[in-house]
């Protein structure tokens, strides 16, 4: 329940309810003890408009957030996490999952030298989805007449996986792909790219990616060509997932981000950042 609802129900002041909640959450954190992560997930969240960011670090083995902080998402902000964790604990991190943001990588390599860097599958696929949407917009501008009808308003249908669509959505997708050959090719390539994360051998993963990239020739899919160059540039951090010991559950960070957005929508912490921090850090802790 929201603080306002509890305050009304219990006939207490709003500030009193929030202060009690803070005491409760601090006790949750005290009982769980200092974090000693082996596998971490690093991400940033926007806490206000105009690109005000904070970094959230999670223990992916324990499936809980362990740090929220910084004044942005710079290398210095990331350094604050490792200062909080301590040199001894930082050196025991064996894997760090993150997006392709260079400051996160630089800070981790400096403070956790034994950690392998793994770029988050969901961030990579987000770039691919953005490339597909750019192709959709280009095709809408290129074609005329009835062919435009099949593209207009179909962003969600095109960017969603087929299994997540309703029967009506699947029908719209079928019409769209039948009407536009270039979008059909781009869609098939997007769907097939998921296979990259199924390999246990970097050599086979590389062969798959080279074959995928070869299919772009003569297709005039410039956003995909740029995406392929992005993957090429960050290949080591993507191919790291091929190693069996690195096949961690990558969905937790995405799930935590969704949970944080729910907390923000319910107005927790918007006037009190410490409250937002406590809500995030205790989101996956057991009740007392």
PDB file of C-alpha atoms in Angstrom:
ATOM      1  CA  UNK A   1       0.000   0.000   0.000  1.00  0.00           C
ATOM      2  CA  UNK A   2       1.034   3.612  -0.500  1.00  0.00           C
ATOM      3  CA  UNK A   3       2.172   5.607   2.536  1.00  0.00           C
ATOM      4  CA  UNK A   4      -0.890   7.891   2.259  1.00  0.00           C
ATOM      5  CA  UNK A   5      -3.267   4.920   2.371  1.00  0.00           C
ATOM      6  CA  UNK A   6      -1.585   3.405   5.431  1.00  0.00           C
ATOM      7  CA  UNK A   7      -1.498   6.776   7.190  1.00  0.00           C
ATOM      8  CA  UNK A   8      -5.241   7.149   6.628  1.00  0.00           C
ATOM      9  CA  UNK A   9      -5.993   3.559   7.669  1.00  0.00           C
ATOM     10  CA  UNK A  10      -3.892   3.664  10.852  1.00  0.00           C
ATOM     11  CA  UNK A  11      -4.716   7.308  11.635  1.00  0.00           C
ATOM     12  CA  UNK A  12      -1.074   8.275  11.706  1.00  0.00           C
ATOM     13  CA  UNK A  13       0.836  11.148  10.166  1.00  0.00           C
ATOM     14  CA  UNK A  14       2.316  10.622   6.701  1.00  0.00           C
ATOM     15  CA  UNK A  15       5.859  11.352   7.946  1.00  0.00           C
ATOM     16  CA  UNK A  16       5.452   8.961  10.904  1.00  0.00           C
ATOM     17  CA  UNK A  17       4.445   6.098   8.585  1.00  0.00           C
ATOM     18  CA  UNK A  18       7.369   6.765   6.273  1.00  0.00           C
ATOM     19  CA  UNK A  19       9.844   6.954   9.184  1.00  0.00           C
ATOM     20  CA  UNK A  20       8.578   3.611  10.563  1.00  0.00           C
ATOM     21  CA  UNK A  21       8.931   2.078   7.109  1.00  0.00           C
ATOM     22  CA  UNK A  22      12.525   3.346   6.907  1.00  0.00           C
ATOM     23  CA  UNK A  23      13.365   1.796  10.295  1.00  0.00           C
ATOM     24  CA  UNK A  24      11.911  -1.521   9.115  1.00  0.00           C
ATOM     25  CA  UNK A  25      13.899  -1.510   5.862  1.00  0.00           C
ATOM     26  CA  UNK A  26      17.160  -0.568   7.576  1.00  0.00           C
ATOM     27  CA  UNK A  27      16.676  -3.549   9.891  1.00  0.00           C
ATOM     28  CA  UNK A  28      16.124  -5.804   6.865  1.00  0.00           C
ATOM     29  CA  UNK A  29      19.464  -4.640   5.447  1.00  0.00           C
ATOM     30  CA  UNK A  30      21.240  -5.010   8.802  1.00  0.00           C
ATOM     31  CA  UNK A  31      20.096  -8.615   9.166  1.00  0.00           C
ATOM     32  CA  UNK A  32      21.143  -9.632   5.668  1.00  0.00           C
ATOM     33  CA  UNK A  33      24.657  -8.295   6.279  1.00  0.00           C
ATOM     34  CA  UNK A  34      27.245  -6.720   3.946  1.00  0.00           C
ATOM     35  CA  UNK A  35      27.176  -7.966   0.336  1.00  0.00           C
ATOM     36  CA  UNK A  36      29.808 -10.431  -0.870  1.00  0.00           C
ATOM     37  CA  UNK A  37      28.908 -10.840  -4.547  1.00  0.00           C
ATOM     38  CA  UNK A  38      30.564 -13.155  -7.047  1.00  0.00           C
ATOM     39  CA  UNK A  39      28.366 -12.151  -9.997  1.00  0.00           C
ATOM     40  CA  UNK A  40      27.059  -8.591 -10.311  1.00  0.00           C
ATOM     41  CA  UNK A  41      24.631  -6.849 -12.642  1.00  0.00           C
ATOM     42  CA  UNK A  42      25.172  -3.132 -13.308  1.00  0.00           C
ATOM     43  CA  UNK A  43      22.503  -0.814 -14.681  1.00  0.00           C
ATOM     44  CA  UNK A  44      21.329   2.766 -14.422  1.00  0.00           C
ATOM     45  CA  UNK A  45      17.869   4.153 -13.769  1.00  0.00           C
ATOM     46  CA  UNK A  46      16.439   7.592 -14.445  1.00  0.00           C
ATOM     47  CA  UNK A  47      15.072   9.125 -11.235  1.00  0.00           C
ATOM     48  CA  UNK A  48      13.951  12.476 -12.643  1.00  0.00           C
ATOM     49  CA  UNK A  49      13.354  14.150 -15.958  1.00  0.00           C
ATOM     50  CA  UNK A  50      16.244  15.639 -17.937  1.00  0.00           C
ATOM     51  CA  UNK A  51      18.450  12.576 -17.669  1.00  0.00           C
ATOM     52  CA  UNK A  52      19.194  12.417 -13.932  1.00  0.00           C
ATOM     53  CA  UNK A  53      20.613   8.933 -13.363  1.00  0.00           C
ATOM     54  CA  UNK A  54      21.588   6.673 -10.484  1.00  0.00           C
ATOM     55  CA  UNK A  55      23.441   3.363 -10.705  1.00  0.00           C
ATOM     56  CA  UNK A  56      21.911   0.139  -9.388  1.00  0.00           C
ATOM     57  CA  UNK A  57      24.181  -2.858  -8.750  1.00  0.00           C
ATOM     58  CA  UNK A  58      22.693  -6.310  -8.082  1.00  0.00           C
ATOM     59  CA  UNK A  59      24.016  -9.608  -6.761  1.00  0.00           C
ATOM     60  CA  UNK A  60      22.818 -11.958  -9.502  1.00  0.00           C
ATOM     61  CA  UNK A  61      23.430 -15.091  -7.430  1.00  0.00           C
ATOM     62  CA  UNK A  62      21.358 -13.776  -4.504  1.00  0.00           C
ATOM     63  CA  UNK A  63      18.951 -12.002  -6.877  1.00  0.00           C
ATOM     64  CA  UNK A  64      18.843  -8.750  -4.958  1.00  0.00           C
ATOM     65  CA  UNK A  65      19.997  -5.147  -5.361  1.00  0.00           C
ATOM     66  CA  UNK A  66      23.052  -4.382  -3.220  1.00  0.00           C
ATOM     67  CA  UNK A  67      23.886  -0.755  -4.091  1.00  0.00           C
ATOM     68  CA  UNK A  68      22.113   2.369  -5.291  1.00  0.00           C
ATOM     69  CA  UNK A  69      24.056   5.574  -5.743  1.00  0.00           C
ATOM     70  CA  UNK A  70      26.248   7.973  -7.652  1.00  0.00           C
ATOM     71  CA  UNK A  71      25.344  11.362  -9.047  1.00  0.00           C
ATOM     72  CA  UNK A  72      25.103  10.075 -12.588  1.00  0.00           C
ATOM     73  CA  UNK A  73      26.588   7.199 -14.570  1.00  0.00           C
ATOM     74  CA  UNK A  74      30.201   8.277 -14.975  1.00  0.00           C
ATOM     75  CA  UNK A  75      33.279   6.210 -14.179  1.00  0.00           C
ATOM     76  CA  UNK A  76      33.672   8.159 -10.938  1.00  0.00           C
ATOM     77  CA  UNK A  77      30.100   7.273  -9.964  1.00  0.00           C
ATOM     78  CA  UNK A  78      30.815   3.594 -10.611  1.00  0.00           C
ATOM     79  CA  UNK A  79      34.011   3.877  -8.552  1.00  0.00           C
ATOM     80  CA  UNK A  80      31.808   4.739  -5.554  1.00  0.00           C
ATOM     81  CA  UNK A  81      30.277   1.274  -5.639  1.00  0.00           C
ATOM     82  CA  UNK A  82      33.657  -0.416  -5.474  1.00  0.00           C
ATOM     83  CA  UNK A  83      34.697   1.914  -2.636  1.00  0.00           C
ATOM     84  CA  UNK A  84      31.519   0.855  -0.790  1.00  0.00           C
ATOM     85  CA  UNK A  85      32.214  -2.819  -1.454  1.00  0.00           C
ATOM     86  CA  UNK A  86      35.870  -2.676  -0.442  1.00  0.00           C
ATOM     87  CA  UNK A  87      39.005  -3.903  -2.232  1.00  0.00           C
ATOM     88  CA  UNK A  88      38.919  -7.405  -0.774  1.00  0.00           C
ATOM     89  CA  UNK A  89      35.318  -8.093  -1.815  1.00  0.00           C
ATOM     90  CA  UNK A  90      35.771  -6.433  -5.229  1.00  0.00           C
ATOM     91  CA  UNK A  91      38.636  -8.766  -6.097  1.00  0.00           C
ATOM     92  CA  UNK A  92      36.365 -11.784  -5.528  1.00  0.00           C
ATOM     93  CA  UNK A  93      33.890 -10.727  -8.250  1.00  0.00           C
ATOM     94  CA  UNK A  94      34.229 -13.212 -11.115  1.00  0.00           C
ATOM     95  CA  UNK A  95      31.613 -11.837 -13.538  1.00  0.00           C
ATOM     96  CA  UNK A  96      30.108  -8.391 -14.167  1.00  0.00           C
ATOM     97  CA  UNK A  97      27.026  -8.099 -16.380  1.00  0.00           C
ATOM     98  CA  UNK A  98      26.416  -4.616 -17.823  1.00  0.00           C
ATOM     99  CA  UNK A  99      25.367  -2.690 -20.879  1.00  0.00           C
ATOM    100  CA  UNK A 100      27.954  -1.426 -23.357  1.00  0.00           C
ATOM    101  CA  UNK A 101      28.525   1.810 -21.445  1.00  0.00           C
ATOM    102  CA  UNK A 102      32.299   2.359 -21.370  1.00  0.00           C
ATOM    103  CA  UNK A 103      32.573   4.038 -17.909  1.00  0.00           C
ATOM    104  CA  UNK A 104      31.055   0.942 -16.245  1.00  0.00           C
ATOM    105  CA  UNK A 105      33.557  -1.294 -18.009  1.00  0.00           C
ATOM    106  CA  UNK A 106      36.563   0.920 -17.219  1.00  0.00           C
ATOM    107  CA  UNK A 107      35.716   1.146 -13.512  1.00  0.00           C
ATOM    108  CA  UNK A 108      35.110  -2.604 -13.220  1.00  0.00           C
ATOM    109  CA  UNK A 109      38.369  -3.490 -14.952  1.00  0.00           C
ATOM    110  CA  UNK A 110      40.230  -1.132 -12.611  1.00  0.00           C
ATOM    111  CA  UNK A 111      38.654  -2.335  -9.344  1.00  0.00           C
ATOM    112  CA  UNK A 112      37.666  -5.945 -10.070  1.00  0.00           C
ATOM    113  CA  UNK A 113      40.497  -7.158 -12.333  1.00  0.00           C
ATOM    114  CA  UNK A 114      39.494 -10.844 -12.045  1.00  0.00           C
ATOM    115  CA  UNK A 115      35.947 -10.199 -13.254  1.00  0.00           C
ATOM    116  CA  UNK A 116      34.954 -11.204 -16.765  1.00  0.00           C
ATOM    117  CA  UNK A 117      32.842  -8.585 -18.547  1.00  0.00           C
ATOM    118  CA  UNK A 118      29.540  -9.777 -20.019  1.00  0.00           C
ATOM    119  CA  UNK A 119      27.300  -7.428 -21.974  1.00  0.00           C
ATOM    120  CA  UNK A 120      23.651  -7.873 -21.077  1.00  0.00           C
ATOM    121  CA  UNK A 121      21.680  -9.734 -23.750  1.00  0.00           C
ATOM    122  CA  UNK A 122      18.635  -7.521 -23.227  1.00  0.00           C
ATOM    123  CA  UNK A 123      20.611  -4.326 -23.853  1.00  0.00           C
ATOM    124  CA  UNK A 124      22.106  -5.790 -27.028  1.00  0.00           C
ATOM    125  CA  UNK A 125      18.655  -6.841 -28.265  1.00  0.00           C
ATOM    126  CA  UNK A 126      17.303  -3.398 -27.424  1.00  0.00           C
ATOM    127  CA  UNK A 127      19.795  -1.908 -29.886  1.00  0.00           C
ATOM    128  CA  UNK A 128      18.629  -4.427 -32.489  1.00  0.00           C
ATOM    129  CA  UNK A 129      14.988  -3.509 -31.826  1.00  0.00           C
ATOM    130  CA  UNK A 130      15.807   0.178 -32.264  1.00  0.00           C
ATOM    131  CA  UNK A 131      17.484  -0.651 -35.587  1.00  0.00           C
ATOM    132  CA  UNK A 132      14.375  -2.536 -36.738  1.00  0.00           C
ATOM    133  CA  UNK A 133      12.195   0.441 -35.809  1.00  0.00           C
ATOM    134  CA  UNK A 134      14.417   2.767 -37.849  1.00  0.00           C
ATOM    135  CA  UNK A 135      13.937   0.465 -40.848  1.00  0.00           C
ATOM    136  CA  UNK A 136      10.170   0.587 -40.258  1.00  0.00           C
ATOM    137  CA  UNK A 137      10.223   4.397 -40.301  1.00  0.00           C
ATOM    138  CA  UNK A 138      12.392   4.441 -43.441  1.00  0.00           C
ATOM    139  CA  UNK A 139      10.015   2.096 -45.231  1.00  0.00           C
ATOM    140  CA  UNK A 140       7.002   4.166 -44.215  1.00  0.00           C
ATOM    141  CA  UNK A 141       8.659   7.241 -45.726  1.00  0.00           C
ATOM    142  CA  UNK A 142       9.696   5.340 -48.871  1.00  0.00           C
ATOM    143  CA  UNK A 143       6.475   3.604 -49.900  1.00  0.00           C
ATOM    144  CA  UNK A 144       3.237   5.267 -50.987  1.00  0.00           C
ATOM    145  CA  UNK A 145      -0.458   4.506 -51.268  1.00  0.00           C
ATOM    146  CA  UNK A 146      -1.943   1.312 -49.877  1.00  0.00           C
ATOM    147  CA  UNK A 147       1.475  -0.079 -48.910  1.00  0.00           C
ATOM    148  CA  UNK A 148       1.694   2.562 -46.193  1.00  0.00           C
ATOM    149  CA  UNK A 149      -1.510   1.291 -44.616  1.00  0.00           C
ATOM    150  CA  UNK A 150       0.131  -1.964 -43.533  1.00  0.00           C
ATOM    151  CA  UNK A 151       3.037  -0.123 -41.805  1.00  0.00           C
ATOM    152  CA  UNK A 152       1.199   2.715 -40.062  1.00  0.00           C
ATOM    153  CA  UNK A 153       0.618   2.090 -36.353  1.00  0.00           C
ATOM    154  CA  UNK A 154       2.321  -1.329 -36.394  1.00  0.00           C
ATOM    155  CA  UNK A 155       5.395  -0.534 -34.280  1.00  0.00           C
ATOM    156  CA  UNK A 156       4.341  -2.745 -31.360  1.00  0.00           C
ATOM    157  CA  UNK A 157       3.355  -5.624 -33.651  1.00  0.00           C
ATOM    158  CA  UNK A 158       6.699  -5.512 -35.448  1.00  0.00           C
ATOM    159  CA  UNK A 159       8.917  -5.149 -32.367  1.00  0.00           C
ATOM    160  CA  UNK A 160       7.171  -7.798 -30.261  1.00  0.00           C
ATOM    161  CA  UNK A 161       8.033 -11.474 -30.496  1.00  0.00           C
ATOM    162  CA  UNK A 162       5.382 -13.409 -32.367  1.00  0.00           C
ATOM    163  CA  UNK A 163       4.512 -15.616 -29.365  1.00  0.00           C
ATOM    164  CA  UNK A 164       3.581 -12.515 -27.342  1.00  0.00           C
ATOM    165  CA  UNK A 165       1.027 -11.272 -29.877  1.00  0.00           C
ATOM    166  CA  UNK A 166      -2.715 -11.800 -29.835  1.00  0.00           C
ATOM    167  CA  UNK A 167      -4.333 -13.572 -32.772  1.00  0.00           C
ATOM    168  CA  UNK A 168      -5.252 -10.147 -34.165  1.00  0.00           C
ATOM    169  CA  UNK A 169      -1.658  -8.978 -33.765  1.00  0.00           C
ATOM    170  CA  UNK A 170      -0.335 -12.058 -35.524  1.00  0.00           C
ATOM    171  CA  UNK A 171      -2.730 -11.416 -38.415  1.00  0.00           C
ATOM    172  CA  UNK A 172      -1.550  -7.777 -38.688  1.00  0.00           C
ATOM    173  CA  UNK A 173       2.082  -8.913 -38.604  1.00  0.00           C
ATOM    174  CA  UNK A 174       1.434 -11.441 -41.374  1.00  0.00           C
ATOM    175  CA  UNK A 175      -0.124  -8.762 -43.597  1.00  0.00           C
ATOM    176  CA  UNK A 176       2.717  -6.325 -42.846  1.00  0.00           C
ATOM    177  CA  UNK A 177       5.501  -8.784 -43.666  1.00  0.00           C
ATOM    178  CA  UNK A 178       3.718  -9.951 -46.803  1.00  0.00           C
ATOM    179  CA  UNK A 179       3.319  -6.355 -48.004  1.00  0.00           C
ATOM    180  CA  UNK A 180       6.915  -5.218 -47.437  1.00  0.00           C
ATOM    181  CA  UNK A 181       9.815  -7.449 -48.444  1.00  0.00           C
ATOM    182  CA  UNK A 182      12.498  -5.363 -46.715  1.00  0.00           C
ATOM    183  CA  UNK A 183      10.646  -5.379 -43.398  1.00  0.00           C
ATOM    184  CA  UNK A 184      10.095  -9.117 -43.784  1.00  0.00           C
ATOM    185  CA  UNK A 185      13.833  -9.660 -44.188  1.00  0.00           C
ATOM    186  CA  UNK A 186      14.633  -7.368 -41.242  1.00  0.00           C
ATOM    187  CA  UNK A 187      12.084  -9.142 -39.040  1.00  0.00           C
ATOM    188  CA  UNK A 188      13.459 -12.619 -39.834  1.00  0.00           C
ATOM    189  CA  UNK A 189      16.992 -11.434 -39.121  1.00  0.00           C
ATOM    190  CA  UNK A 190      15.877  -9.933 -35.791  1.00  0.00           C
ATOM    191  CA  UNK A 191      14.152 -13.160 -34.753  1.00  0.00           C
ATOM    192  CA  UNK A 192      17.110 -15.342 -35.728  1.00  0.00           C
ATOM    193  CA  UNK A 193      19.646 -13.226 -33.805  1.00  0.00           C
ATOM    194  CA  UNK A 194      18.397 -14.711 -30.506  1.00  0.00           C
ATOM    195  CA  UNK A 195      20.224 -17.897 -31.449  1.00  0.00           C
ATOM    196  CA  UNK A 196      23.553 -16.227 -30.651  1.00  0.00           C
ATOM    197  CA  UNK A 197      23.049 -16.846 -26.910  1.00  0.00           C
ATOM    198  CA  UNK A 198      22.453 -20.590 -27.300  1.00  0.00           C
ATOM    199  CA  UNK A 199      26.042 -21.570 -28.106  1.00  0.00           C
ATOM    200  CA  UNK A 200      28.530 -23.085 -25.667  1.00  0.00           C
ATOM    201  CA  UNK A 201      31.445 -22.486 -28.021  1.00  0.00           C
ATOM    202  CA  UNK A 202      32.719 -19.043 -28.993  1.00  0.00           C
ATOM    203  CA  UNK A 203      33.864 -20.438 -32.347  1.00  0.00           C
ATOM    204  CA  UNK A 204      30.324 -21.572 -33.205  1.00  0.00           C
ATOM    205  CA  UNK A 205      28.860 -18.292 -31.923  1.00  0.00           C
ATOM    206  CA  UNK A 206      31.311 -16.404 -34.132  1.00  0.00           C
ATOM    207  CA  UNK A 207      30.400 -18.536 -37.131  1.00  0.00           C
ATOM    208  CA  UNK A 208      26.713 -17.818 -36.540  1.00  0.00           C
ATOM    209  CA  UNK A 209      27.326 -14.062 -36.241  1.00  0.00           C
ATOM    210  CA  UNK A 210      29.469 -13.979 -39.393  1.00  0.00           C
ATOM    211  CA  UNK A 211      26.708 -15.809 -41.294  1.00  0.00           C
ATOM    212  CA  UNK A 212      24.089 -13.440 -39.884  1.00  0.00           C
ATOM    213  CA  UNK A 213      26.175 -10.447 -40.917  1.00  0.00           C
ATOM    214  CA  UNK A 214      26.725 -11.906 -44.408  1.00  0.00           C
ATOM    215  CA  UNK A 215      22.960 -11.934 -44.939  1.00  0.00           C
ATOM    216  CA  UNK A 216      22.969  -8.125 -44.760  1.00  0.00           C
ATOM    217  CA  UNK A 217      24.790  -7.816 -48.098  1.00  0.00           C
ATOM    218  CA  UNK A 218      22.716  -6.148 -50.814  1.00  0.00           C
ATOM    219  CA  UNK A 219      19.750  -5.765 -48.421  1.00  0.00           C
ATOM    220  CA  UNK A 220      20.142  -1.993 -47.904  1.00  0.00           C
ATOM    221  CA  UNK A 221      19.438  -2.285 -44.192  1.00  0.00           C
ATOM    222  CA  UNK A 222      21.777   0.442 -42.937  1.00  0.00           C
ATOM    223  CA  UNK A 223      20.572   0.420 -39.279  1.00  0.00           C
ATOM    224  CA  UNK A 224      21.380  -3.323 -39.152  1.00  0.00           C
ATOM    225  CA  UNK A 225      24.812  -2.709 -40.629  1.00  0.00           C
ATOM    226  CA  UNK A 226      25.492  -0.183 -37.856  1.00  0.00           C
ATOM    227  CA  UNK A 227      24.203  -2.687 -35.285  1.00  0.00           C
ATOM    228  CA  UNK A 228      26.556  -5.367 -36.669  1.00  0.00           C
ATOM    229  CA  UNK A 229      29.489  -2.965 -36.246  1.00  0.00           C
ATOM    230  CA  UNK A 230      28.406  -2.318 -32.639  1.00  0.00           C
ATOM    231  CA  UNK A 231      28.384  -6.069 -31.929  1.00  0.00           C
ATOM    232  CA  UNK A 232      31.768  -6.453 -33.642  1.00  0.00           C
ATOM    233  CA  UNK A 233      33.240  -3.694 -31.475  1.00  0.00           C
ATOM    234  CA  UNK A 234      31.956  -5.322 -28.271  1.00  0.00           C
ATOM    235  CA  UNK A 235      32.342  -8.948 -29.322  1.00  0.00           C
ATOM    236  CA  UNK A 236      34.442 -10.140 -26.366  1.00  0.00           C
ATOM    237  CA  UNK A 237      31.801  -9.024 -23.870  1.00  0.00           C
ATOM    238  CA  UNK A 238      29.025 -10.727 -25.858  1.00  0.00           C
ATOM    239  CA  UNK A 239      30.874 -13.967 -26.594  1.00  0.00           C
ATOM    240  CA  UNK A 240      31.691 -14.331 -22.882  1.00  0.00           C
ATOM    241  CA  UNK A 241      28.208 -15.836 -22.452  1.00  0.00           C
ATOM    242  CA  UNK A 242      29.348 -18.945 -24.349  1.00  0.00           C
ATOM    243  CA  UNK A 243      31.330 -20.118 -21.338  1.00  0.00           C
ATOM    244  CA  UNK A 244      29.183 -22.448 -19.175  1.00  0.00           C
ATOM    245  CA  UNK A 245      30.169 -20.674 -15.954  1.00  0.00           C
ATOM    246  CA  UNK A 246      28.854 -17.382 -17.397  1.00  0.00           C
ATOM    247  CA  UNK A 247      25.362 -18.634 -18.259  1.00  0.00           C
ATOM    248  CA  UNK A 248      23.705 -16.661 -15.476  1.00  0.00           C
ATOM    249  CA  UNK A 249      20.038 -15.641 -15.376  1.00  0.00           C
ATOM    250  CA  UNK A 250      20.133 -12.332 -17.212  1.00  0.00           C
ATOM    251  CA  UNK A 251      16.457 -11.538 -16.729  1.00  0.00           C
ATOM    252  CA  UNK A 252      16.779 -10.451 -13.084  1.00  0.00           C
ATOM    253  CA  UNK A 253      18.114  -6.955 -13.860  1.00  0.00           C
ATOM    254  CA  UNK A 254      15.268  -6.340 -16.321  1.00  0.00           C
ATOM    255  CA  UNK A 255      12.763  -7.591 -13.740  1.00  0.00           C
ATOM    256  CA  UNK A 256      14.255  -5.338 -11.065  1.00  0.00           C
ATOM    257  CA  UNK A 257      14.027  -2.343 -13.396  1.00  0.00           C
ATOM    258  CA  UNK A 258      10.339  -3.063 -13.937  1.00  0.00           C
ATOM    259  CA  UNK A 259       9.852  -3.273 -10.163  1.00  0.00           C
ATOM    260  CA  UNK A 260      11.650   0.068  -9.707  1.00  0.00           C
ATOM    261  CA  UNK A 261       9.386   1.700 -12.268  1.00  0.00           C
ATOM    262  CA  UNK A 262       6.354   0.455 -10.319  1.00  0.00           C
ATOM    263  CA  UNK A 263       7.820   1.924  -7.113  1.00  0.00           C
ATOM    264  CA  UNK A 264       8.400   5.248  -8.866  1.00  0.00           C
ATOM    265  CA  UNK A 265       4.893   5.316 -10.316  1.00  0.00           C
ATOM    266  CA  UNK A 266       3.477   4.872  -6.818  1.00  0.00           C
ATOM    267  CA  UNK A 267       5.472   8.027  -5.878  1.00  0.00           C
ATOM    268  CA  UNK A 268       7.825   6.395  -3.386  1.00  0.00           C
ATOM    269  CA  UNK A 269      11.043   8.337  -3.037  1.00  0.00           C
ATOM    270  CA  UNK A 270      10.310  11.123  -5.477  1.00  0.00           C
ATOM    271  CA  UNK A 271      10.687  13.673  -2.663  1.00  0.00           C
ATOM    272  CA  UNK A 272      13.069  11.542  -0.608  1.00  0.00           C
ATOM    273  CA  UNK A 273      15.843   9.752  -2.463  1.00  0.00           C
ATOM    274  CA  UNK A 274      16.910   7.795   0.618  1.00  0.00           C
ATOM    275  CA  UNK A 275      13.425   6.278   0.749  1.00  0.00           C
ATOM    276  CA  UNK A 276      13.644   5.259  -2.912  1.00  0.00           C
ATOM    277  CA  UNK A 277      17.066   3.746  -2.232  1.00  0.00           C
ATOM    278  CA  UNK A 278      15.761   1.682   0.704  1.00  0.00           C
ATOM    279  CA  UNK A 279      12.783   0.484  -1.347  1.00  0.00           C
ATOM    280  CA  UNK A 280      15.097  -0.718  -4.121  1.00  0.00           C
ATOM    281  CA  UNK A 281      17.621  -2.397  -1.821  1.00  0.00           C
ATOM    282  CA  UNK A 282      14.924  -4.280   0.120  1.00  0.00           C
ATOM    283  CA  UNK A 283      12.664  -5.107  -2.850  1.00  0.00           C
ATOM    284  CA  UNK A 284      13.781  -8.746  -2.895  1.00  0.00           C
ATOM    285  CA  UNK A 285      14.593  -9.286   0.785  1.00  0.00           C
ATOM    286  CA  UNK A 286      12.460 -11.567   3.003  1.00  0.00           C
ATOM    287  CA  UNK A 287      10.057  -9.951   5.424  1.00  0.00           C
ATOM    288  CA  UNK A 288      11.098  -9.734   9.063  1.00  0.00           C
TER     289      UNK A 288
END
